[in-house]
Coordinates of C-alpha atoms in Angstrom, one line a residue:
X266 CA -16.4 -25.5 22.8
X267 CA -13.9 -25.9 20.1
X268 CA -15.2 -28.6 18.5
X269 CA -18.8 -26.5 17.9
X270 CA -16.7 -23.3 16.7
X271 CA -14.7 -25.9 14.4
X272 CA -17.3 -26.8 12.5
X273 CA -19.4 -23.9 12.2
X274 CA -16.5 -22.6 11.2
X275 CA -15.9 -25.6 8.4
X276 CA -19.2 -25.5 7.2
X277 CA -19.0 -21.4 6.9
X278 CA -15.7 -21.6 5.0
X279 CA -16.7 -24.4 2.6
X280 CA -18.7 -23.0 0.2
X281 CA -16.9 -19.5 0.5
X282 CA -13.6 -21.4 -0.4
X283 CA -15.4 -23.5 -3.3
X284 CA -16.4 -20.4 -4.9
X285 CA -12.6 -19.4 -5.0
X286 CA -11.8 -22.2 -6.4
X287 CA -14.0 -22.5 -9.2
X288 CA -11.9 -19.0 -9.8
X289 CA -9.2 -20.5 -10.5
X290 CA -10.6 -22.8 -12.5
X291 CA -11.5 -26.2 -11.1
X292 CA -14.7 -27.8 -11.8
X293 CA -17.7 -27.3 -8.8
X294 CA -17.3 -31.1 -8.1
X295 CA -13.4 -30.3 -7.7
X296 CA -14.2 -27.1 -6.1
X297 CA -16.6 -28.4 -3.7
X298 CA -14.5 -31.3 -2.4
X299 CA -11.3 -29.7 -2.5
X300 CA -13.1 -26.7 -0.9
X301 CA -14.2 -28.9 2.2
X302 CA -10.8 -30.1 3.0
X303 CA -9.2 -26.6 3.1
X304 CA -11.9 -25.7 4.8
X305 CA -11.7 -27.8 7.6
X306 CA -7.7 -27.4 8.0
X307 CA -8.5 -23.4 8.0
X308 CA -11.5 -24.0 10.5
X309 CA -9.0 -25.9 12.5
X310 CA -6.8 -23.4 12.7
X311 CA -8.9 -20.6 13.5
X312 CA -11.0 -22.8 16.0
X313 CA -8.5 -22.4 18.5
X314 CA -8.3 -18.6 19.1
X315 CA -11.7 -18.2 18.5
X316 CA -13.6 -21.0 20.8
X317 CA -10.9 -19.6 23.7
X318 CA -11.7 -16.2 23.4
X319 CA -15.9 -16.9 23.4
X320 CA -15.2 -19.5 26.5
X321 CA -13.4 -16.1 28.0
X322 CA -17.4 -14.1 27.7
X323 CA -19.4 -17.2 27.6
X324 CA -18.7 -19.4 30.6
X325 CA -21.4 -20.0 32.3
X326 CA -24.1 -17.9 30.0
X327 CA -26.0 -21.1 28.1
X328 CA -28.3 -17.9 26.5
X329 CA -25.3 -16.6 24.8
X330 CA -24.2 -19.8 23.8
X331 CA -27.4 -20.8 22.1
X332 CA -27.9 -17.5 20.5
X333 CA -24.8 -17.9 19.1
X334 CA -25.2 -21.5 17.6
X335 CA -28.3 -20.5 16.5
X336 CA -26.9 -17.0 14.5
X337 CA -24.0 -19.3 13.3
X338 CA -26.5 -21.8 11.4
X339 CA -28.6 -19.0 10.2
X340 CA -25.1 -17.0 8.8
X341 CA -24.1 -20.5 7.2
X342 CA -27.1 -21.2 5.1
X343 CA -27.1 -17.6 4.4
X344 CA -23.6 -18.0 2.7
X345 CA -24.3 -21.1 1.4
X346 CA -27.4 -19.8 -0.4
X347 CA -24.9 -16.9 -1.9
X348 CA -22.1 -18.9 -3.0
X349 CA -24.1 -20.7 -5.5
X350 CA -25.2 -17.5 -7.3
X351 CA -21.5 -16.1 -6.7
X352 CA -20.9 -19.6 -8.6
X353 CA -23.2 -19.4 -11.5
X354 CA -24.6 -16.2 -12.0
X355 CA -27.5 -17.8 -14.2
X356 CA -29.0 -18.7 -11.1
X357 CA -30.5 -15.7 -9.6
X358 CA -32.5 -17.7 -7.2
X359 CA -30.4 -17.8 -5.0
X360 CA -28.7 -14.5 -5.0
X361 CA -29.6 -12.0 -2.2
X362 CA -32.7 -10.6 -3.3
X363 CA -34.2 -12.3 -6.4
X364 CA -37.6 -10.1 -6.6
X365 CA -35.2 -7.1 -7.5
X366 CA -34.4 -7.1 -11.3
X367 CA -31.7 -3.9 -10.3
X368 CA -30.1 -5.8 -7.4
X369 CA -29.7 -9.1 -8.8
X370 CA -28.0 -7.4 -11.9
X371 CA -25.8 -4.7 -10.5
X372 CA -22.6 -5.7 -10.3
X373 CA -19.5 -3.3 -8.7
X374 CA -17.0 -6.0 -9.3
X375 CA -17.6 -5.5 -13.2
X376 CA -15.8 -2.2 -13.4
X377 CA -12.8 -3.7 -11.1
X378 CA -12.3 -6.2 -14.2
X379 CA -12.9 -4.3 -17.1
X380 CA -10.7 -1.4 -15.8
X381 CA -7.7 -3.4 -15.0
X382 CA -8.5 -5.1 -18.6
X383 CA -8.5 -1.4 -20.6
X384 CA -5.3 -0.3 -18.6
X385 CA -3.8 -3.7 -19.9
X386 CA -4.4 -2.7 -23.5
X387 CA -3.2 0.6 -22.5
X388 CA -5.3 2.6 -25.4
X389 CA -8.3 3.6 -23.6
X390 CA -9.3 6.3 -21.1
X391 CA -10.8 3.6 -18.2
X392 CA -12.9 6.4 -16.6
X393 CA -14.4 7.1 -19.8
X394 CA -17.7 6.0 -18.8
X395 CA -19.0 4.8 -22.6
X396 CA -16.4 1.3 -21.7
X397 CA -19.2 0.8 -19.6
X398 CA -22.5 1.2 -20.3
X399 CA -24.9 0.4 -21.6
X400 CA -23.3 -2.9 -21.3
X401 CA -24.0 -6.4 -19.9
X402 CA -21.5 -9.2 -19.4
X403 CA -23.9 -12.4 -19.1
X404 CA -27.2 -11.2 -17.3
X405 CA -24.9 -8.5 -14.9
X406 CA -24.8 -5.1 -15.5
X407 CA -21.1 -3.1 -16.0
X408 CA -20.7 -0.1 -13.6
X409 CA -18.3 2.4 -14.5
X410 CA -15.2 3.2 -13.1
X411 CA -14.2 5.4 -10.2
X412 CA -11.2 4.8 -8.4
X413 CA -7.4 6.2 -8.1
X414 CA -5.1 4.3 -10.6
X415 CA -3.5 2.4 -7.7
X416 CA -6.5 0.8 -7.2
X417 CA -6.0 -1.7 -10.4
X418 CA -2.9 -3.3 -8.7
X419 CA -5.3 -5.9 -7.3
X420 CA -7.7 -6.8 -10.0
X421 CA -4.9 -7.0 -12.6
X422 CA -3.0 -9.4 -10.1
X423 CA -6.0 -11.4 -10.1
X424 CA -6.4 -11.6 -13.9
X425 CA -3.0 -13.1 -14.1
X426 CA -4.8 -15.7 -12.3
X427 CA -7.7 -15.4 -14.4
X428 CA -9.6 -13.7 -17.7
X429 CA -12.2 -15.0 -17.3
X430 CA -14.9 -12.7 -16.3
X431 CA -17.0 -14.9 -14.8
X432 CA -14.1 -17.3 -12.8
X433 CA -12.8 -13.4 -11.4
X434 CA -16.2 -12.7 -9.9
X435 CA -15.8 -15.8 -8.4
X436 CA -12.3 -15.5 -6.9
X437 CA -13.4 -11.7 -6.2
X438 CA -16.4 -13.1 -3.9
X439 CA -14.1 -15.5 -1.9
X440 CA -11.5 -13.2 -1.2
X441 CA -13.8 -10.2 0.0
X442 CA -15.6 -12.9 2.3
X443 CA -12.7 -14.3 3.5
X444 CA -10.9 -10.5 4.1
X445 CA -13.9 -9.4 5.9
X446 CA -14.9 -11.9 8.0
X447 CA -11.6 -12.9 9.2
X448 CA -11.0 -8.6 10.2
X449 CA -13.9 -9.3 12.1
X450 CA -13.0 -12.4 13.7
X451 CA -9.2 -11.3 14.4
X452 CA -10.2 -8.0 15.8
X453 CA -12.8 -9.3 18.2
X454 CA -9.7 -11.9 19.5
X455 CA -7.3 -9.1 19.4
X456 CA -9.8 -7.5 21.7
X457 CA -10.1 -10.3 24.1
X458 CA -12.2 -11.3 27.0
X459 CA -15.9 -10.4 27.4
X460 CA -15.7 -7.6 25.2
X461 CA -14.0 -10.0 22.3
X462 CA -16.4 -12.4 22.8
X463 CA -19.5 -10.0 22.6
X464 CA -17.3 -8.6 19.5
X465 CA -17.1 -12.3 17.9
X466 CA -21.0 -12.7 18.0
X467 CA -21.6 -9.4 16.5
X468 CA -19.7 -10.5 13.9
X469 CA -21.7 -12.9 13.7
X470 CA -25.1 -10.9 13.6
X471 CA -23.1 -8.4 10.7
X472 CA -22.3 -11.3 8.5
X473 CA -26.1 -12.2 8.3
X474 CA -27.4 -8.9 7.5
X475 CA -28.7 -8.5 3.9
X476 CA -26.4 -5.1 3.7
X477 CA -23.1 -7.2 3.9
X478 CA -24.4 -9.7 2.2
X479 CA -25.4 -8.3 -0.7
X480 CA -22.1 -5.5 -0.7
X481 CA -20.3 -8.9 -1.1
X482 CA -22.5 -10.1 -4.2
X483 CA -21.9 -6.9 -5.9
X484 CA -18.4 -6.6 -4.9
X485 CA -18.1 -3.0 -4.2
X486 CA -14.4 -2.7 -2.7
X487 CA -15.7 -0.4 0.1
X488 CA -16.4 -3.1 2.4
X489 CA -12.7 -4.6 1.8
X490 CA -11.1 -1.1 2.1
X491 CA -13.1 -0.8 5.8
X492 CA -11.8 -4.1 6.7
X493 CA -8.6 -3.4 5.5
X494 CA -8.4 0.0 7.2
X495 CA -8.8 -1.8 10.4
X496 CA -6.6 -4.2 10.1
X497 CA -4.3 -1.7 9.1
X498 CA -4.7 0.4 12.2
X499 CA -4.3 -2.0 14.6
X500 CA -1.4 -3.4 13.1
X501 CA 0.5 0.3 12.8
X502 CA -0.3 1.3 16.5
X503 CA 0.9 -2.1 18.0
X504 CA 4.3 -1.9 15.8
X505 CA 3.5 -3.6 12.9
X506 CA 4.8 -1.6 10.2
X507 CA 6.1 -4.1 7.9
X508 CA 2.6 -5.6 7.6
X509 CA 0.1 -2.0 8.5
X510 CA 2.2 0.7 6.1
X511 CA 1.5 -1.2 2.4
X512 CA -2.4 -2.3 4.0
X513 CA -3.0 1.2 5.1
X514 CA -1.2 2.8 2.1
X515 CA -3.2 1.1 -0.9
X516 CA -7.0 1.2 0.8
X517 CA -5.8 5.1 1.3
X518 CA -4.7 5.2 -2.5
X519 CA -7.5 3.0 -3.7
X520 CA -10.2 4.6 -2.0
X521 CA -8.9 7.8 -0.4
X522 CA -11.4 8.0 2.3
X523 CA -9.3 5.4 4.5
X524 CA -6.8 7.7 4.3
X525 CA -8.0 9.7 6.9
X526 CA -6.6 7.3 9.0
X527 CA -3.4 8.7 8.3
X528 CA -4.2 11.8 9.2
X529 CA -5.2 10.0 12.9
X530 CA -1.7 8.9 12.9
X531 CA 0.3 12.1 11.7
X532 CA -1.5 14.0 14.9
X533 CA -1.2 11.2 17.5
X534 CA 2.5 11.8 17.0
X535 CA 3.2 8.4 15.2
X536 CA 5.8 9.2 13.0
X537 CA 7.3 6.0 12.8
X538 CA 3.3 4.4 11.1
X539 CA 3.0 7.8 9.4
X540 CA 6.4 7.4 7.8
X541 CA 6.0 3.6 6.7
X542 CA 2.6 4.2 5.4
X543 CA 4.4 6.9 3.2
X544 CA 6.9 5.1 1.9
X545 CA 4.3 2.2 1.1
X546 CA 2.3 4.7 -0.6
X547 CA 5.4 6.0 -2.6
X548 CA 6.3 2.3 -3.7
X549 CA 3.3 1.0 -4.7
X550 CA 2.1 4.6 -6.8
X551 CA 5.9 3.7 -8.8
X552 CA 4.9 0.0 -9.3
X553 CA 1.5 1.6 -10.8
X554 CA 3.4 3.4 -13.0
X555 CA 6.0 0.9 -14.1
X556 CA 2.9 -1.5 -14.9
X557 CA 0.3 0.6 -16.1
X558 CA 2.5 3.9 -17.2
X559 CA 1.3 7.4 -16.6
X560 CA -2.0 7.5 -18.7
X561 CA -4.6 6.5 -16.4
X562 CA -3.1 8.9 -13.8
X563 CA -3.3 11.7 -16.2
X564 CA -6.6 10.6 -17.1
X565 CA -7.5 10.6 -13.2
X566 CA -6.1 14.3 -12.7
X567 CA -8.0 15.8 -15.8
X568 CA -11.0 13.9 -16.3
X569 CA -12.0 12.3 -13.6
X570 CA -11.1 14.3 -10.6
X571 CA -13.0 16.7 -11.9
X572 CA -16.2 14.9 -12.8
X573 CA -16.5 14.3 -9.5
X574 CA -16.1 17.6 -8.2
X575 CA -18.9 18.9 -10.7
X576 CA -21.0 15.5 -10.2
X577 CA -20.6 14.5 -13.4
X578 CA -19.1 11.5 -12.5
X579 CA -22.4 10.3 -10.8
X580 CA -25.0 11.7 -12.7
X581 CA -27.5 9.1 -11.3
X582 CA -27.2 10.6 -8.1
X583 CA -29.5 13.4 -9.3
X584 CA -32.2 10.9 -10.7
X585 CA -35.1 10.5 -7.5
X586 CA -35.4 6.7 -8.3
X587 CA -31.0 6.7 -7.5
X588 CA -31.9 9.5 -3.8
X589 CA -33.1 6.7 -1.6
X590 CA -29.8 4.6 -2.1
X591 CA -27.2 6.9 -1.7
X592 CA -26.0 7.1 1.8
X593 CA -24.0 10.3 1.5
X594 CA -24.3 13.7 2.5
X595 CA -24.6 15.3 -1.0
X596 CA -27.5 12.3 -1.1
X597 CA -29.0 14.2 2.1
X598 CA -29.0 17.2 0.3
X599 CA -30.8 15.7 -2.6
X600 CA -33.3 13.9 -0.6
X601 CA -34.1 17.5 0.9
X602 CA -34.5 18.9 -2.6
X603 CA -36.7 16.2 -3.5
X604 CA -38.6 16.7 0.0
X605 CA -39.4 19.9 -0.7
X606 CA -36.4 22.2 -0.1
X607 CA -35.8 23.5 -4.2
X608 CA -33.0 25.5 -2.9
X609 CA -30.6 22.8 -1.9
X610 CA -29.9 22.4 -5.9
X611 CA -26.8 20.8 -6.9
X612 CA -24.1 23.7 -6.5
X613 CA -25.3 24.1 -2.7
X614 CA -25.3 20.8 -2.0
X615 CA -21.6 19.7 -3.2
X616 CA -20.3 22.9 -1.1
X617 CA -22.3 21.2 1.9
X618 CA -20.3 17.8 1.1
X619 CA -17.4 19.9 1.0
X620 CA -17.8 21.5 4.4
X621 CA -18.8 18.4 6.0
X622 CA -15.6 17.3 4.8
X623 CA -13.2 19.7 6.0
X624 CA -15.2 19.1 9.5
X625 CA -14.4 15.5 9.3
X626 CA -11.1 16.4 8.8
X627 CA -11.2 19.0 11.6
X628 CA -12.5 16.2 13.5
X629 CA -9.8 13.4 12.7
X630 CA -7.3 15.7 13.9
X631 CA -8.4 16.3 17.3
X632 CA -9.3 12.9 18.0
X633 CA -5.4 12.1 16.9
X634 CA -4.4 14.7 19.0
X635 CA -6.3 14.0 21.6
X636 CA -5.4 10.2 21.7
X637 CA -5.0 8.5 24.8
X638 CA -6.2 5.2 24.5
X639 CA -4.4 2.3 26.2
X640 CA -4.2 -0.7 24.9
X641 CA -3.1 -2.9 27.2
X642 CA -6.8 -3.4 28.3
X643 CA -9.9 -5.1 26.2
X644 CA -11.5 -1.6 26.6
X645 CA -9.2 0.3 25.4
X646 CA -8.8 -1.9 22.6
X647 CA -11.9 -2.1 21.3
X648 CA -12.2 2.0 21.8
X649 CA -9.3 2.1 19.2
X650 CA -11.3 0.3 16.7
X651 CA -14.4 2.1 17.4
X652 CA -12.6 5.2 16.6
X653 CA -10.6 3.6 13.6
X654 CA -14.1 2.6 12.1
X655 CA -15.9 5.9 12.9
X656 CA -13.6 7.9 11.2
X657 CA -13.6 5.5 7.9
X658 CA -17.0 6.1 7.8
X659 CA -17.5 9.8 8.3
X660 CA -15.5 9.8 5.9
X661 CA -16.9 7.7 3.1
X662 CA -20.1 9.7 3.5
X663 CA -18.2 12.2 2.1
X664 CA -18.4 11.0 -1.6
X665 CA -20.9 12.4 -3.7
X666 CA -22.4 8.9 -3.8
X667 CA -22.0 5.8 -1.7
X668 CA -24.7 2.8 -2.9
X669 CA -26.8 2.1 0.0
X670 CA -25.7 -1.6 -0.6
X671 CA -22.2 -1.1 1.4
X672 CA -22.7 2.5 2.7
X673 CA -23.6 1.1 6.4
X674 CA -21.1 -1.4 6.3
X675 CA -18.8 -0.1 9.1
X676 CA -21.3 1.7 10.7
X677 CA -23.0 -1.8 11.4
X678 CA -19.7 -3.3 12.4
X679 CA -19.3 -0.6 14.6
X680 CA -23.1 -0.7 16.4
X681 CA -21.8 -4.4 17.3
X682 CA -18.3 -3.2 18.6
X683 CA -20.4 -0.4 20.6
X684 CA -22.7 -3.3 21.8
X685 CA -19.7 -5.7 22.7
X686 CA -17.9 -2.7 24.8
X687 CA -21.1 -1.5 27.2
X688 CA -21.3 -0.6 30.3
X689 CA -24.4 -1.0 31.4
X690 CA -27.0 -3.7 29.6
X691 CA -29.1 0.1 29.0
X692 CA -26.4 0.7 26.6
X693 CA -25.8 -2.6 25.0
X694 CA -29.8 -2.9 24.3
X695 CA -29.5 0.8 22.7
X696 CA -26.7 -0.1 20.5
X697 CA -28.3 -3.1 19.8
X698 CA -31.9 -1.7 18.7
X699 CA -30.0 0.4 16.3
X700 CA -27.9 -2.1 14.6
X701 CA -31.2 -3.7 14.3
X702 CA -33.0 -0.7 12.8
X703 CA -30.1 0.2 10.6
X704 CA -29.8 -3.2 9.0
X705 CA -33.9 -3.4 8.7
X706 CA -34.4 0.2 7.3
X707 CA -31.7 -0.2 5.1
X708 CA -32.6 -3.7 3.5
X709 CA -35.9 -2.3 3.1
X710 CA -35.2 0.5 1.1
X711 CA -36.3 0.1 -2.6
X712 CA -33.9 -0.2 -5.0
X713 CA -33.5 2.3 -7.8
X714 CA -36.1 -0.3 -10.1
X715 CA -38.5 1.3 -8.3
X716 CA -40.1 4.9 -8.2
X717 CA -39.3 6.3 -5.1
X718 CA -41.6 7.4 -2.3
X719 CA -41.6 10.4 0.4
X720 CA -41.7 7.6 2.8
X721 CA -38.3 5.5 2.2
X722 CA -36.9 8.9 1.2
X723 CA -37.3 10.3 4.4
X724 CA -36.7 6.9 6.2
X725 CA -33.3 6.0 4.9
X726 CA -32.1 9.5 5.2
X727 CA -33.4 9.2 9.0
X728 CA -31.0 6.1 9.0
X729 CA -28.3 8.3 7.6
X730 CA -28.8 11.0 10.0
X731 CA -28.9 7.8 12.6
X732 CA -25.1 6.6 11.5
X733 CA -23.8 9.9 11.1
X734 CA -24.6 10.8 14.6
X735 CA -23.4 7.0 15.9
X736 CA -20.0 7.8 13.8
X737 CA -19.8 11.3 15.1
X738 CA -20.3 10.3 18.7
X739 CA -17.9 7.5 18.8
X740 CA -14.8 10.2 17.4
X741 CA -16.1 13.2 19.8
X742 CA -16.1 10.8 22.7
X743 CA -12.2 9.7 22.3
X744 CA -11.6 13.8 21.8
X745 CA -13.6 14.8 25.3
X746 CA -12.6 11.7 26.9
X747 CA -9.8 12.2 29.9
X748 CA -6.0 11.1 28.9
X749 CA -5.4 7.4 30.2
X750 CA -2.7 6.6 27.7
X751 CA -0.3 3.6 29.2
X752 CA 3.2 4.1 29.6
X753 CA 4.2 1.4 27.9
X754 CA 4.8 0.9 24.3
X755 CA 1.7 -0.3 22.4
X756 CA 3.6 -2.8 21.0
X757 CA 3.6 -4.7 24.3
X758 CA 0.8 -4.1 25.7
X759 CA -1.3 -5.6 22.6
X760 CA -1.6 -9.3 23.4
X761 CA -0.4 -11.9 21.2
X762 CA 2.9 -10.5 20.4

């Protein structure tokens, strides 16, 4: 079996690698065969772990096996297809979705750059949204920018690479692909057994949904912070603080939702993760500082924190073309309003965000409180990162906008982690139905190029209301479940270290 995972593995990682290295500058000839050879050594590497953990759920299942070669072909041409656009942008054709104008411009990534560029010059406001638009760079649309100060750490580390705007989406790409797909793939082998191997071909089926997909051509962080957040989690509850605390501390700083995590930590009596994470968080807000200075944090405190308390800092969440794509629950409230409920204005519906966030919260804390999951079986594993995921996500729906392009990210991750851990084949063909619906509904929904429709706005927030209660019922059934912590330290009873 290793030899097949080898080189589905090779020919995965090849052009994801290439596009990284035409980032740094080499030429696609260069790229491409340079590309193959690391690609090969990494698919080596990787090979080893991986084919052993599938031969541990696949033995003696030639269905599985099949379905799996087959999903691996179809996720290889799929990336394939993508890396060429994420290569040349002035070739559309082969970007996700090429019939949609607003979907093969949009770029995420742009504001990442341009940000860390303004901060650099050090004379600008980077959340004043005018930088941004109306601009293009090339045919791709700039977003604005959003995020905590802390944040620019990483795209200003990459410019020292590159400058280029072009080369930086490229280098961007490859490292989200890479960071994502490998939390998958580690995970699902930290998990182990049947229930890793199940986890390792929903990978699989994740990294061929259009969602994921596209969230990597437009480079919105959020699916890095998820991935991130995982790896972080599992690497602070099996005492690995050295390499958890600065993970977990910048994805919390960055995008503040993951954060909630920490809260998970604080009430499961973790002091020793919650501590580290601090003092990461401490370090890397004074190497923000000493880089950037104190002007874009006093431009976060007074102009941007409160745009988005007000909304102002998304007004196209108001616009009904925008309702259909934004998978939050202030978007609930303004599908509703568009639906036919005029009292759910604007006002009611960010006090409803903030309630549902103070429940999430409420939430977080018991399932921290109430933690008692042990480790030291596949199960139990893959109930922490169940949980881990859930919470991210109920808590990203807190935002008063999340692009329906990497809003179901972790909830589809999760569906396939769900699946993997079944009991009964009841349950894995239920979990798997709604991964299916999720990823359908949700690559179906229009884009905002197009006038929206009762129809796809009552059908993605049905898809909402789907992931919310999948999120919510992952978290409640760690807080009702019965204690079965082990009595050994998690840091042995994880395997592998």
């Amino acid at each position: 079996m290793r030899d097949g995972v080898f080189i589905a593995a090779t020919l995965w990682l090849a052009p994801v690698i290439a596009v990284g290295l035409i980032g740094v500058g080499l030429t696609p000839v260069a790229a491409i065969a340079l590309g193959l050879v690391a690609a090969a050594a990494m698919g080596w590497w990787v090979s080893g772990p991986l084919a052993a953990t599938l031969s541990a759920g696949f033995a003696g299942r030639r269905a599985l096996t099949i379905t799996a070669v087959l999903m691996s072909a179809v996720a290889i041409a799929q990336i394939a297809r993508e890396s060429v656009y994420m290569a040349d942008s002035t070739q559309p054709a082969y970007s996700v979705i090429p019939g949609d104008p607003w979907r093969v411009e949009h770029s995420c990534m742009s504001a990442y750059f341009e940000a860390a560029r303004f901060a650099q010059m050090g004379a600008e406001n980077v959340y004043d949204a005018t930088l941004y638009q109306p601009r293009h760079i090339g045919a791709l649309k700039v977003d604005s920018y959003h995020y905590p100060p802390p944040f620019l750490l990483l795209p200003r580390a990459l410019r020292l690479i590159t400058t280029d705007f072009f080369q930086f989406r490229a280098l961007w790409f490859a490292m989200q692909t890479l960071v994502f797909a490998g939390a998958m793939a580690g995970i699902a082998v930290w998990i182990g057994e049947t229930i890793g191997a199940f986890a390792l071909l929903g990978g699989l089926a994740v990294l061929t949904t259009p969602t994921v997909l596209y969230s990597l051509q437009m480079g919105n962080f959020q699916t890095t912070a998820v991935a991130l957040g995982a790896i972080a989690l599992v690497l602070l509850v099996t005492q690995r603080f050295r390499a958890g605390a600065p993970i977990l501390a910048y994805v919390a700083l960055s995008k503040i939702f993951p954060g909630l995590l920490v809260v998970y930590l604080l009430l499961g009596r973790r002091w020793r993760a919650v501590a580290w994470t601090a003092a990461a968080g401490v370090a890397l807000v004074a190497l923000t500082f000493a880089i950037f200075g104190t002007e874009p944090f006093s431009d976060f405190v007074h102009s941007e924190l409160p745009a988005i308390s007000n909304g102002h800092a998304f007004p196209q969440s108001e616009r009904p073309n925008v309702a259909a794509s934004n998978q939050s629950i202030y978007g609930l409230t303004v599908r509703l309003r568009l639906l036919g409920a005029g009292w759910l204005d604007q006002p009611i519906g960010l006090k409803i965000a903030s309630l549902y966030g103070l429940i999430v919260v409420a939430l977080t804390a018991l399932a921290g409180w109430k933690d008692r999951i042990d480790l030291s079986s596949p199960a139990g594993r893959a109930m922490l990162v169940q949980t881990g995921l859930a919470l991210i996500s109920l808590a990203s729906f807190r935002s008063p906008f999340v692009g329906g392009g990497y809003g179901l990210v972790s909830t589809l991750w999760l569906l396939t982690l769900l699946a993997a851990g079944s009991r009964s084949r009841q349950s894995m063909v239920l979990w798997s139905m709604t991964f299916v619906a999720c990823a359908v509904v949700n690559r179906l929904t229009p884009s905002p190029y197009f006038a929206p429709t009762t129809f796809w706005l009552a059908a993605s927030a049905g898809i909402l209301v789907v992931a919310l209660g999948v999120n919510s019922w992952t978290v409640l059934r760690l807080i009702l479940a019965r204690p079965s912590r082990s009595p050994l330290p998690a840091k042995l009873q994880a395997p592998g270290t």
